[in-house]
mmCIF file of C-alpha atoms in Angstrom:
data_model
loop_
_atom_site.group_PDB
_atom_site.id
_atom_site.type_symbol
_atom_site.label_atom_id
_atom_site.label_comp_id
_atom_site.label_asym_id
_atom_site.label_seq_id
_atom_site.Cartn_x
_atom_site.Cartn_y
_atom_site.Cartn_z
ATOM 1 C CA ILE W 1 249.808 202.961 135.452
ATOM 2 C CA SER W 2 247.853 199.602 134.514
ATOM 3 C CA ASN W 3 248.184 196.982 137.057
ATOM 4 C CA THR W 4 250.724 198.688 139.256
ATOM 5 C CA VAL W 5 250.495 197.374 142.707
ATOM 6 C CA CYS W 6 249.205 199.768 145.240
ATOM 7 C CA THR W 7 251.050 199.229 148.586
ATOM 8 C CA ASN W 8 251.051 202.942 149.680
ATOM 9 C CA LYS W 9 249.164 202.868 153.019
ATOM 10 C CA ALA W 10 248.837 206.560 152.888
ATOM 11 C CA PHE W 11 246.749 206.280 149.994
ATOM 12 C CA VAL W 12 244.432 203.819 151.543
ATOM 13 C CA ALA W 13 244.150 205.950 154.492
ATOM 14 C CA ASP W 14 242.731 209.015 152.495
ATOM 15 C CA TYR W 15 239.635 207.130 152.382
ATOM 16 C CA PRO W 16 237.887 206.875 155.709
ATOM 17 C CA ALA W 17 236.027 203.525 154.722
ATOM 18 C CA VAL W 18 239.151 201.601 155.683
ATOM 19 C CA TYR W 19 238.665 202.479 159.250
ATOM 20 C CA TYR W 20 235.252 201.380 159.589
ATOM 21 C CA THR W 21 235.920 197.685 160.043
ATOM 22 C CA GLY W 22 239.079 195.886 160.478
ATOM 23 C CA PHE W 23 238.747 193.341 157.421
ATOM 24 C CA VAL W 24 238.265 196.337 155.052
ATOM 25 C CA ALA W 25 241.588 197.782 155.690
ATOM 26 C CA LYS W 26 243.162 194.431 155.693
ATOM 27 C CA HIS W 27 241.821 193.266 152.162
ATOM 28 C CA LEU W 28 242.331 196.724 150.622
ATOM 29 C CA LEU W 29 245.911 196.852 151.586
ATOM 30 C CA ASP W 30 246.570 193.206 150.495
ATOM 31 C CA THR W 31 244.838 193.519 147.458
ATOM 32 C CA MET W 32 244.329 196.780 145.698
ATOM 33 C CA PHE W 33 245.883 197.792 142.466
ATOM 34 C CA ILE W 34 245.683 200.653 140.124
ATOM 35 C CA SER W 35 244.277 199.627 136.827
ATOM 36 C CA ASP W 36 242.986 201.525 133.607
ATOM 37 C CA GLU W 37 241.251 198.189 132.315
ATOM 38 C CA VAL W 38 238.313 198.758 134.747
ATOM 39 C CA ASP W 39 235.850 201.543 134.279
ATOM 40 C CA THR W 40 235.423 202.054 137.983
ATOM 41 C CA ALA W 41 236.486 199.659 140.727
ATOM 42 C CA GLY W 42 236.091 195.895 140.916
ATOM 43 C CA VAL W 43 237.244 192.756 142.398
ATOM 44 C CA SER W 44 238.820 189.700 140.679
ATOM 45 C CA GLY W 45 240.886 186.597 141.681
ATOM 46 C CA SER W 46 243.878 188.988 141.892
ATOM 47 C CA GLY W 47 242.377 191.642 144.085
ATOM 48 C CA LEU W 48 240.620 194.855 144.091
ATOM 49 C CA ALA W 49 241.348 197.054 140.858
ATOM 50 C CA VAL W 50 240.639 200.694 140.986
ATOM 51 C CA ASN W 51 240.676 203.113 137.805
ATOM 52 C CA PRO W 52 242.737 206.240 138.709
ATOM 53 C CA GLU W 53 240.567 208.459 136.450
ATOM 54 C CA PHE W 54 237.336 207.472 138.084
ATOM 55 C CA MET W 55 238.855 207.505 141.546
ATOM 56 C CA ALA W 56 239.802 211.094 141.044
ATOM 57 C CA GLN W 57 236.059 212.076 140.493
ATOM 58 C CA CYS W 58 235.120 210.631 143.726
ATOM 59 C CA THR W 59 234.613 212.466 146.991
ATOM 60 C CA PRO W 60 235.533 210.768 150.233
ATOM 61 C CA PRO W 61 232.002 209.743 150.988
ATOM 62 C CA GLN W 62 231.640 208.142 147.484
ATOM 63 C CA TRP W 63 234.624 206.304 148.249
ATOM 64 C CA ASN W 64 233.360 205.176 151.560
ATOM 65 C CA PHE W 65 230.602 203.360 149.700
ATOM 66 C CA ILE W 66 232.644 202.088 146.696
ATOM 67 C CA LEU W 67 235.609 200.543 148.681
ATOM 68 C CA LEU W 68 233.353 199.044 151.193
ATOM 69 C CA HIS W 69 231.098 197.600 148.341
ATOM 70 C CA GLU W 70 234.126 195.950 146.782
ATOM 71 C CA ALA W 71 235.927 194.994 149.924
ATOM 72 C CA LEU W 72 232.486 193.112 150.687
ATOM 73 C CA HIS W 73 232.832 191.104 147.553
ATOM 74 C CA ILE W 74 236.059 190.043 148.778
ATOM 75 C CA ARG W 75 235.121 189.521 152.555
ATOM 76 C CA LEU W 76 232.100 187.383 151.429
ATOM 77 C CA ASP W 77 234.064 185.325 148.930
ATOM 78 C CA HIS W 78 231.694 186.257 145.865
ATOM 79 C CA ILE W 79 234.346 185.382 143.364
ATOM 80 C CA LYS W 80 234.732 181.882 144.500
ATOM 81 C CA ARG W 81 230.918 181.695 144.957
ATOM 82 C CA MET W 82 230.437 182.998 141.362
ATOM 83 C CA GLU W 83 232.409 180.023 139.734
ATOM 84 C CA GLY W 84 230.384 178.106 137.396
ATOM 85 C CA LYS W 85 227.583 180.738 137.050
ATOM 86 C CA TYR W 86 226.845 183.335 134.591
ATOM 87 C CA HIS W 87 229.242 186.218 135.461
ATOM 88 C CA VAL W 88 226.951 189.138 134.821
ATOM 89 C CA VAL W 89 224.078 187.703 136.658
ATOM 90 C CA ALA W 90 226.244 186.535 139.591
ATOM 91 C CA ASN W 91 227.690 189.980 139.870
ATOM 92 C CA VAL W 92 224.171 191.559 139.785
ATOM 93 C CA ALA W 93 223.307 189.120 142.518
ATOM 94 C CA GLY W 94 226.315 189.769 144.657
ATOM 95 C CA ASP W 95 225.672 193.499 144.484
ATOM 96 C CA LEU W 96 222.076 192.918 145.534
ATOM 97 C CA ALA W 97 223.522 191.038 148.539
ATOM 98 C CA ILE W 98 225.793 193.704 149.230
ATOM 99 C CA ASN W 99 224.208 196.970 148.582
ATOM 100 C CA CYS W 100 221.184 196.611 151.146
ATOM 101 C CA MET W 101 223.808 195.588 153.782
ATOM 102 C CA ILE W 102 225.864 199.012 153.008
ATOM 103 C CA GLU W 103 222.661 201.045 153.103
ATOM 104 C CA GLN W 104 221.460 199.743 156.239
ATOM 105 C CA TRP W 105 224.971 200.162 157.910
ATOM 106 C CA LEU W 106 225.224 203.803 156.595
ATOM 107 C CA GLN W 107 221.783 204.580 157.991
ATOM 108 C CA ILE W 108 222.687 203.129 161.489
ATOM 109 C CA GLN W 109 226.138 205.008 161.445
ATOM 110 C CA THR W 110 224.496 208.478 160.982
ATOM 111 C CA LYS W 111 221.825 210.486 159.090
ATOM 112 C CA LYS W 112 221.333 208.975 155.427
ATOM 113 C CA SER W 113 221.573 212.652 154.136
ATOM 114 C CA GLU W 114 225.066 212.988 155.525
ATOM 115 C CA VAL W 115 226.991 209.903 154.279
ATOM 116 C CA TRP W 116 224.622 208.411 151.503
ATOM 117 C CA PRO W 117 226.406 209.557 148.347
ATOM 118 C CA TYR W 118 224.132 207.832 146.075
ATOM 119 C CA ASP W 119 224.723 209.582 142.598
ATOM 120 C CA HIS W 120 225.947 208.957 139.141
ATOM 121 C CA LEU W 121 229.436 207.669 140.226
ATOM 122 C CA ILE W 122 227.887 205.239 142.739
ATOM 123 C CA GLU W 123 225.227 204.274 140.162
ATOM 124 C CA LYS W 124 228.124 203.319 137.703
ATOM 125 C CA VAL W 125 229.616 200.871 140.588
ATOM 126 C CA THR W 126 226.251 199.442 141.738
ATOM 127 C CA ASN W 127 224.395 199.373 138.508
ATOM 128 C CA GLY W 128 221.569 200.415 140.360
ATOM 129 C CA CYS W 129 221.246 196.969 142.320
ATOM 130 C CA PHE W 130 219.321 197.594 145.439
ATOM 131 C CA PRO W 131 216.668 195.091 146.514
ATOM 132 C CA GLY W 132 213.255 196.486 146.691
ATOM 133 C CA GLN W 133 213.891 199.442 144.296
ATOM 134 C CA ASN W 134 213.417 199.964 140.666
ATOM 135 C CA ASP W 135 214.006 196.821 138.385
ATOM 136 C CA PHE W 136 214.641 194.788 141.715
ATOM 137 C CA ALA W 137 211.436 195.905 143.584
ATOM 138 C CA LYS W 138 210.161 192.389 144.009
ATOM 139 C CA TYR W 139 213.360 191.290 145.544
ATOM 140 C CA PRO W 140 213.555 191.442 149.408
ATOM 141 C CA PRO W 141 216.638 192.678 151.009
ATOM 142 C CA PHE W 142 219.306 190.907 152.899
ATOM 143 C CA GLU W 143 219.332 187.517 151.082
ATOM 144 C CA ALA W 144 222.344 185.740 150.128
ATOM 145 C CA MET W 145 224.139 186.139 146.669
ATOM 146 C CA GLU W 146 223.000 182.504 145.682
ATOM 147 C CA TRP W 147 219.234 183.314 146.513
ATOM 148 C CA TYR W 148 219.280 186.359 144.264
ATOM 149 C CA TYR W 149 221.181 184.519 141.546
ATOM 150 C CA ASN W 150 218.542 181.585 141.458
ATOM 151 C CA GLU W 151 215.802 184.262 141.311
ATOM 152 C CA LEU W 152 217.474 186.329 138.676
ATOM 153 C CA MET W 153 217.886 183.238 136.628
ATOM 154 C CA LYS W 154 214.183 182.253 137.068
ATOM 155 C CA ASP W 155 213.296 185.705 135.821
ATOM 156 C CA ILE W 156 215.524 185.500 132.821
ATOM 157 C CA GLN W 157 214.085 181.908 131.809
ATOM 158 C CA ASN W 158 210.569 183.132 132.561
ATOM 159 C CA ARG W 159 211.102 186.167 129.920
ATOM 160 C CA ALA W 160 212.808 183.858 127.577
ATOM 161 C CA GLN W 161 209.725 181.597 127.579
ATOM 162 C CA GLN W 162 207.329 184.231 127.347
ATOM 163 C CA ARG W 163 209.103 185.445 123.880
ATOM 164 C CA GLN W 164 209.095 182.003 122.472
ATOM 165 C CA GLN W 165 205.274 181.494 122.984
ATOM 166 C CA PRO W 166 203.539 181.527 119.564
ATOM 167 C CA GLY W 167 200.942 183.893 118.862
ATOM 168 C CA GLN W 168 202.455 186.608 120.834
ATOM 169 C CA GLN W 169 202.105 190.242 119.779
ATOM 170 C CA GLY W 170 205.281 191.344 117.814
ATOM 171 C CA GLN W 171 205.954 187.942 116.136
ATOM 172 C CA GLY W 172 205.883 187.987 112.494
#
């Protein structure tokens, strides 16, 4: 199934997220392909790749979140904006920028408990990247990807400097 182009509109129509906003439907139909080379779903320069085995485990509410999440990477041009940056850090920064928007949008649309499908499958896609929560508690919501990237890089540099300081506990 790897890299089979997905042009089946019925396939996309099975997931209500495509109807929430016009750009989601256009970007998903234009760019989606099936790939067993990704663990879950993800965007690249060639479009939106979805793993068929992962997709089979997801409920429609989970795919509402996942497809909207990935479509926002496309819509916000994160692939181009990541150029020249450390990919893993830039991806986390993009996820921080996107996930808080989706969370707020879902809360506005209906009761959180009815549509917020946060569980282990969503965790695999988002890597737990939500501003104000867990490892990202100090980061405010609704900042641009570049802002999050710069702050993440500062944190990485600060941790590296702390490890290099002589006399710290744990050094031989």
